[in-house]
mmCIF file of C-alpha atoms in Angstrom:
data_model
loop_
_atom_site.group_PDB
_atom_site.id
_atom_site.type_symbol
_atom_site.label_atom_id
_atom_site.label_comp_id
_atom_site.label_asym_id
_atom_site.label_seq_id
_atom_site.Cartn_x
_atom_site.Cartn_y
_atom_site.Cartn_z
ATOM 1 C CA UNK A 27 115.878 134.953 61.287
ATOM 2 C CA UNK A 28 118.433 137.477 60.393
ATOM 3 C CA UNK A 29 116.885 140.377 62.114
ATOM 4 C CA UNK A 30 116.216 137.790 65.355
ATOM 5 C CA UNK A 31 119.793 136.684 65.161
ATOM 6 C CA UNK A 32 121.775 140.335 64.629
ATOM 7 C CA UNK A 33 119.590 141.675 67.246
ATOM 8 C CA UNK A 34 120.172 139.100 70.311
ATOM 9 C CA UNK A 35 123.755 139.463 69.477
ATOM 10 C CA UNK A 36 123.930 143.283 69.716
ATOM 11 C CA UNK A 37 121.668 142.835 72.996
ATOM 12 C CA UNK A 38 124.309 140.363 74.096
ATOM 13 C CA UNK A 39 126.808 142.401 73.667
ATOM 14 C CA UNK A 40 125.716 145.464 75.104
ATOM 15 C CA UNK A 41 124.828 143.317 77.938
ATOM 16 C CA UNK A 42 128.359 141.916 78.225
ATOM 17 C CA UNK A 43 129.642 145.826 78.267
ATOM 18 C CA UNK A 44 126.955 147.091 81.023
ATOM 19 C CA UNK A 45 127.770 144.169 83.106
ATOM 20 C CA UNK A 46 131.655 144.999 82.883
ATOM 21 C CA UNK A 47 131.071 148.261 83.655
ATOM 22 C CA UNK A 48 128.836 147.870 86.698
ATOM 23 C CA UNK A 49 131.845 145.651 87.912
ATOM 24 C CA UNK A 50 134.317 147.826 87.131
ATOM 25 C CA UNK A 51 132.865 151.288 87.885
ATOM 26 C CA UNK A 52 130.603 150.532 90.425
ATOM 27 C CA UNK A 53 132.198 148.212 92.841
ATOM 28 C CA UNK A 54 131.751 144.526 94.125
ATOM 29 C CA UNK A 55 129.189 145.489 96.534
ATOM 30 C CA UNK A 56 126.621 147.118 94.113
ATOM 31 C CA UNK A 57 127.166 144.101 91.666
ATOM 32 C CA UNK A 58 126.503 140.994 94.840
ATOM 33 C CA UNK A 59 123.273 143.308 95.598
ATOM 34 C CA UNK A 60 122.246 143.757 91.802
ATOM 35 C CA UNK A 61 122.751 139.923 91.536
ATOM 36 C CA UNK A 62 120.971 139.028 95.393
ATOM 37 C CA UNK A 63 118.295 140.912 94.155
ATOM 38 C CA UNK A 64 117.140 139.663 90.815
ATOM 39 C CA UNK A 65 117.652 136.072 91.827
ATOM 40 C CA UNK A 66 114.978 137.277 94.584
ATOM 41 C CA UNK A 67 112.252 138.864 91.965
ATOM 42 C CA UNK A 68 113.005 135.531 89.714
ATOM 43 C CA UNK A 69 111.484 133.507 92.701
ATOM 44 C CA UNK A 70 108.674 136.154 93.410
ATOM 45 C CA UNK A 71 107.440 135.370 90.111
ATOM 46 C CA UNK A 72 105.672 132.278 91.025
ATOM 47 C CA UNK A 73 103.447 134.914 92.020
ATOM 48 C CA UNK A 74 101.749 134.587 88.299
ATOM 49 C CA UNK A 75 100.718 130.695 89.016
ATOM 50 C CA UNK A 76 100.316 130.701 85.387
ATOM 51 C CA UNK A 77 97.366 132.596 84.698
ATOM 52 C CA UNK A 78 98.592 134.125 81.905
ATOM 53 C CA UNK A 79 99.245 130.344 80.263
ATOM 54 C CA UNK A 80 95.437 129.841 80.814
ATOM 55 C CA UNK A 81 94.043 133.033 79.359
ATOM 56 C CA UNK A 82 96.083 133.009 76.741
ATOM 57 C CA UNK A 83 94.641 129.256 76.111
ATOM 58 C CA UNK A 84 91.181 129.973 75.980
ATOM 59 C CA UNK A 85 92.120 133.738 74.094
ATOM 60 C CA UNK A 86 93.116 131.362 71.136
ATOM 61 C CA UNK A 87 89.852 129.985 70.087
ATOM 62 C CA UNK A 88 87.756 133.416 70.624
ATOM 63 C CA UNK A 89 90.603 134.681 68.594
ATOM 64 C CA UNK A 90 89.991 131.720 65.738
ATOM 65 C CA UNK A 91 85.506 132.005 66.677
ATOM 66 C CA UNK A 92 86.499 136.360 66.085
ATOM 67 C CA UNK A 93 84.385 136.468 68.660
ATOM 68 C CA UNK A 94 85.174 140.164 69.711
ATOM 69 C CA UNK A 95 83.213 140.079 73.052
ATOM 70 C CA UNK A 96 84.781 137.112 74.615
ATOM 71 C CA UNK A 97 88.420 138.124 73.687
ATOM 72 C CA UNK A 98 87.559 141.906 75.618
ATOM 73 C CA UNK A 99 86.163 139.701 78.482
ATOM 74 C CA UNK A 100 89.516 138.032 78.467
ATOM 75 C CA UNK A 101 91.824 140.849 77.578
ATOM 76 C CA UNK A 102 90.079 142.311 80.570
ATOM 77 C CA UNK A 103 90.246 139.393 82.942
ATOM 78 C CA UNK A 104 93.843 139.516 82.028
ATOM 79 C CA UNK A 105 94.312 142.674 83.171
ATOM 80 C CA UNK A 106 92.674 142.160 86.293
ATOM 81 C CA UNK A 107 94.374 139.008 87.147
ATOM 82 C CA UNK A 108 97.771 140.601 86.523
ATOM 83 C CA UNK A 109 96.863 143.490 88.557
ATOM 84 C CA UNK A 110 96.152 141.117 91.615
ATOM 85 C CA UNK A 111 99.473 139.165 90.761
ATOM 86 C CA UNK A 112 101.157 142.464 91.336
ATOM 87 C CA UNK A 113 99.762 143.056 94.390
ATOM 88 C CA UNK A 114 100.864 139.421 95.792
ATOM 89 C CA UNK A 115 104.586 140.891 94.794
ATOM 90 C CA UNK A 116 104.043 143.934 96.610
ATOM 91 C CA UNK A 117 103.511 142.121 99.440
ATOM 92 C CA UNK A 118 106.315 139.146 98.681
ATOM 93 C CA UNK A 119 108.730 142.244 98.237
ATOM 94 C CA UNK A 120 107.830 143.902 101.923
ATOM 95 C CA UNK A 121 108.688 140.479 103.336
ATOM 96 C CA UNK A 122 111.750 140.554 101.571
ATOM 97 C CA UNK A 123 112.884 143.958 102.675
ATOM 98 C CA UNK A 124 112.246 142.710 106.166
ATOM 99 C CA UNK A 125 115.301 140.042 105.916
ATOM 100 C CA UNK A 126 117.196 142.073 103.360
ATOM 101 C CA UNK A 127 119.819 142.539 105.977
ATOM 102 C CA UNK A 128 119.919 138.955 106.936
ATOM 103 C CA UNK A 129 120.288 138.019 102.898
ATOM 104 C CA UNK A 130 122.958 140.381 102.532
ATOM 105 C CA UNK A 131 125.232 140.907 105.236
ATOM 106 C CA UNK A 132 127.964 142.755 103.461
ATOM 107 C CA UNK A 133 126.256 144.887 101.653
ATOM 108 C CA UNK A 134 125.425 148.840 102.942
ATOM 109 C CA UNK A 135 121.673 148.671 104.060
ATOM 110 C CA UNK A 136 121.635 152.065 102.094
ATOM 111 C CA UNK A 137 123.132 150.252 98.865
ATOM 112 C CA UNK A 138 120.667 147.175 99.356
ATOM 113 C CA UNK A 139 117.386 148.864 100.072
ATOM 114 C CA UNK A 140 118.036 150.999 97.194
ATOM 115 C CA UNK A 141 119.090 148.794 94.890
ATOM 116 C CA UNK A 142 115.806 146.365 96.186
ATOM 117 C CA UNK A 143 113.566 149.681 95.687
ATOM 118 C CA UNK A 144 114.554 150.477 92.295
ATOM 119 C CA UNK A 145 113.877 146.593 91.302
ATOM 120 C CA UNK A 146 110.288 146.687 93.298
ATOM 121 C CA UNK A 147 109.372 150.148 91.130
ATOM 122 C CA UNK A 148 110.725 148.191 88.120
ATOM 123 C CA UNK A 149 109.079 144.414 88.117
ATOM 124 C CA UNK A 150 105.459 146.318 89.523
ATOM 125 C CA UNK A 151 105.530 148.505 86.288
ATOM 126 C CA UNK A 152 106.068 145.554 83.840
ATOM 127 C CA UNK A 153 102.917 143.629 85.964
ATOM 128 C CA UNK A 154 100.756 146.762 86.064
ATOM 129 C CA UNK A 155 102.092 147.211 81.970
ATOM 130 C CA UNK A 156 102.662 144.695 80.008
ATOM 131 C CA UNK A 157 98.799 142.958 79.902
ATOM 132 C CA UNK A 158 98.183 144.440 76.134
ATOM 133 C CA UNK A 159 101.112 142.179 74.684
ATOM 134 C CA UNK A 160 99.005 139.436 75.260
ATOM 135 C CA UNK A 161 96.983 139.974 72.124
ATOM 136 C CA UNK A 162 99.720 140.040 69.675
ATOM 137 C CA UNK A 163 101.433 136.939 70.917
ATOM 138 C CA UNK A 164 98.076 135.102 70.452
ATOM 139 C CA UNK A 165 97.721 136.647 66.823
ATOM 140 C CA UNK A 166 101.190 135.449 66.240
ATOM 141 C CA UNK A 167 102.226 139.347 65.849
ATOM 142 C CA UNK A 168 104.596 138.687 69.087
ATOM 143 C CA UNK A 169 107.331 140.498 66.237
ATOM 144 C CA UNK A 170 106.166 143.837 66.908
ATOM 145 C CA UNK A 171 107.029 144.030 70.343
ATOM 146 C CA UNK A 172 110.191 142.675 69.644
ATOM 147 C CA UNK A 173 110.976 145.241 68.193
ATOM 148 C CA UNK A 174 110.121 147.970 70.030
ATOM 149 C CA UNK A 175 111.527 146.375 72.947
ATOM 150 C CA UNK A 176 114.573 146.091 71.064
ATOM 151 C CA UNK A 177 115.046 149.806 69.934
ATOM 152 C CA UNK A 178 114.352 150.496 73.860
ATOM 153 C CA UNK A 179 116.496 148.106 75.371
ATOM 154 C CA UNK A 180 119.337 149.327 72.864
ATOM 155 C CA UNK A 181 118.946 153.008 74.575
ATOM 156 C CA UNK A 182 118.844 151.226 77.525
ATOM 157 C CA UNK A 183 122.412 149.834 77.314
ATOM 158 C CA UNK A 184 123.529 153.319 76.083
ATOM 159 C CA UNK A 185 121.974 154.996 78.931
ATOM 160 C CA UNK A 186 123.637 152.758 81.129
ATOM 161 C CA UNK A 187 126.977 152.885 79.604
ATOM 162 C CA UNK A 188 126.768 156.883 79.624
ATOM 163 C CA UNK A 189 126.354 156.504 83.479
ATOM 164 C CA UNK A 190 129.042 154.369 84.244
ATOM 165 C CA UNK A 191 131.511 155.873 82.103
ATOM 166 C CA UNK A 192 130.559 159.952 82.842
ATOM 167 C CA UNK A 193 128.353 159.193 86.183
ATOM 168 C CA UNK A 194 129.024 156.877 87.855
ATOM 169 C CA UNK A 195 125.722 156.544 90.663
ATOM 170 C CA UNK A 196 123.814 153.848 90.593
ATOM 171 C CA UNK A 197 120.935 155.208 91.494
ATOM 172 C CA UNK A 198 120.459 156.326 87.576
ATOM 173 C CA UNK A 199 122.145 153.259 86.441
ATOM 174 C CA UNK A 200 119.402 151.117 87.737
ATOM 175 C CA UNK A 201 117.016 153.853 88.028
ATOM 176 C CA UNK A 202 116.828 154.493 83.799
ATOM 177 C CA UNK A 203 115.792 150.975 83.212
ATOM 178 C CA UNK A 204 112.275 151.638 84.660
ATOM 179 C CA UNK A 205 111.905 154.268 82.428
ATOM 180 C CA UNK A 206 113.092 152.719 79.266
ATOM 181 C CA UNK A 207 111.159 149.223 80.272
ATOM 182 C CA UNK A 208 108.190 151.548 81.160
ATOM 183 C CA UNK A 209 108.342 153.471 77.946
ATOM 184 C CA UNK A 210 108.248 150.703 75.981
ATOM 185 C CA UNK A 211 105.420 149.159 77.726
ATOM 186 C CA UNK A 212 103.286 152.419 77.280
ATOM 187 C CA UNK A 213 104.222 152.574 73.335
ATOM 188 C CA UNK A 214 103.172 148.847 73.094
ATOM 189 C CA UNK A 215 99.889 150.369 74.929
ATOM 190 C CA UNK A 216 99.515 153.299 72.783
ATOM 191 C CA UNK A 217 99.426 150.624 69.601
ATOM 192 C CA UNK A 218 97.133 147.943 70.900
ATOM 193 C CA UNK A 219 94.160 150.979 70.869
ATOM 194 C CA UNK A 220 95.204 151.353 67.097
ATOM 195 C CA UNK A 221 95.673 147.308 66.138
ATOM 196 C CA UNK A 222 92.885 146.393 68.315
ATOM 197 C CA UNK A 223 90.387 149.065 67.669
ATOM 198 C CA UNK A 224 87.567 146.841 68.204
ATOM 199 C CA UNK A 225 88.141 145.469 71.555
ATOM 200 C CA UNK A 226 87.205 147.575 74.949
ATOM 201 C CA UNK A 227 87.117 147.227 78.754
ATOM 202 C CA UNK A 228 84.486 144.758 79.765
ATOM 203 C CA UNK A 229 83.318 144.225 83.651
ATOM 204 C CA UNK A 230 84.569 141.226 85.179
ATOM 205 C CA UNK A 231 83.865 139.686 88.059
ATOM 206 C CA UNK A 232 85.008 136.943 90.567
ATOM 207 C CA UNK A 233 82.442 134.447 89.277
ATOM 208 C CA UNK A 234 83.831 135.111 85.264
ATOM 209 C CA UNK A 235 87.251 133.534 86.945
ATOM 210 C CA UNK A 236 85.650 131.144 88.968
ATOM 211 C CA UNK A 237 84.511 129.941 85.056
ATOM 212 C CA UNK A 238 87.858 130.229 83.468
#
């Protein structure tokens, strides 16, 4: 509880700071597009239609059965699943570049289209990414990628405050979150193959989510 507590309210914090800063140092315009935009990838996320709710479901008893082959199968279909979601975004995010201009009137097309890049680079990584967490929030080990995410979001802030104070471009302010959000992904990655040792890639195929 202490270490869940202290940490939110450093995060909070540093959040508080950033988002001054990207007010103050980066202008109104940069801040309405920063804001247009994530309310945007909030509602692409309906993409996932839950599928990670139903996996996760049926991961629970293989987990409790340790039946090793069906929780690969899933891990797998997972994987597979999200990759597809990711895809649907893709497209979701050309149609939103397409009326960019009409959502956001005010703002440079240059500012906007970057800004709306840097976010499409960014939500596609965590979809492509983040599949392996699934396992430890269904062996209740969700903790450990707390807190990696937490030592990377700190550097995160940092990074961000560094920019805005000594360079101010917003191309790296926005631009170093997919590589902290992306390193942490790959480190969660990198553990899985030494936590989960005994699971593997399995074939899947449409009829194994036709089952599901």
């Amino acid at each position: 509880m202490a270490y869940a507590l202290g940490s939110s309210l450093l995060l909070l914090l540093l959040g508080l700071v950033t988002r001054r800063l990207l007010v103050d140092n980066f202008g109104p315009q940069i801040t309405t597009a920063s804001q247009v935009v994530s309310q945007l990838f909030n509602f692409f996320s309906i993409a996932e239609f839950g599928v990670g709710s139903v996996i996760s479901y049926r991961l629970y008893e293989q987990i409790a059965a340790k039946n090793e082959e069906k929780i690969s199968k899933y891990m797998s279909m997972y994987k597979w699943a999200y990759r597809v979601v990711g895809m649907v975004i893709a497209g979701l995010a050309l149609i939103g570049a397409a009326v960019l201009r009409w959502i956001m009137p005010d703002v440079p097309a240059a500012t906007a289209y970057t800004v709306y890049g840097l976010n499409v680079v960014s939500t596609l990584c965590s979809y492509f990414l983040i599949t392996r967490r699934l396992m430890y929030t269904c062996t209740q080990q969700g903790y450990l990628c707390t807190r990696i995410d937490f030592c990377f979001n700190v550097a995160n802030y940092l990074a961000r405050i560094a920019i805005a104070l000594w360079l101010p471009n917003y191309i790296l302010y926005f631009g170093v979150s997919i590589l902290f959000n992306t390193g942490a992904n790959l480190v969660v990655a990198a553990r899985y193959k030494k936590d989960f040792p005994e699971l593997h890639e399995v074939k899947v195929t449409l009829r194994d989510f036709k089952d599901l």
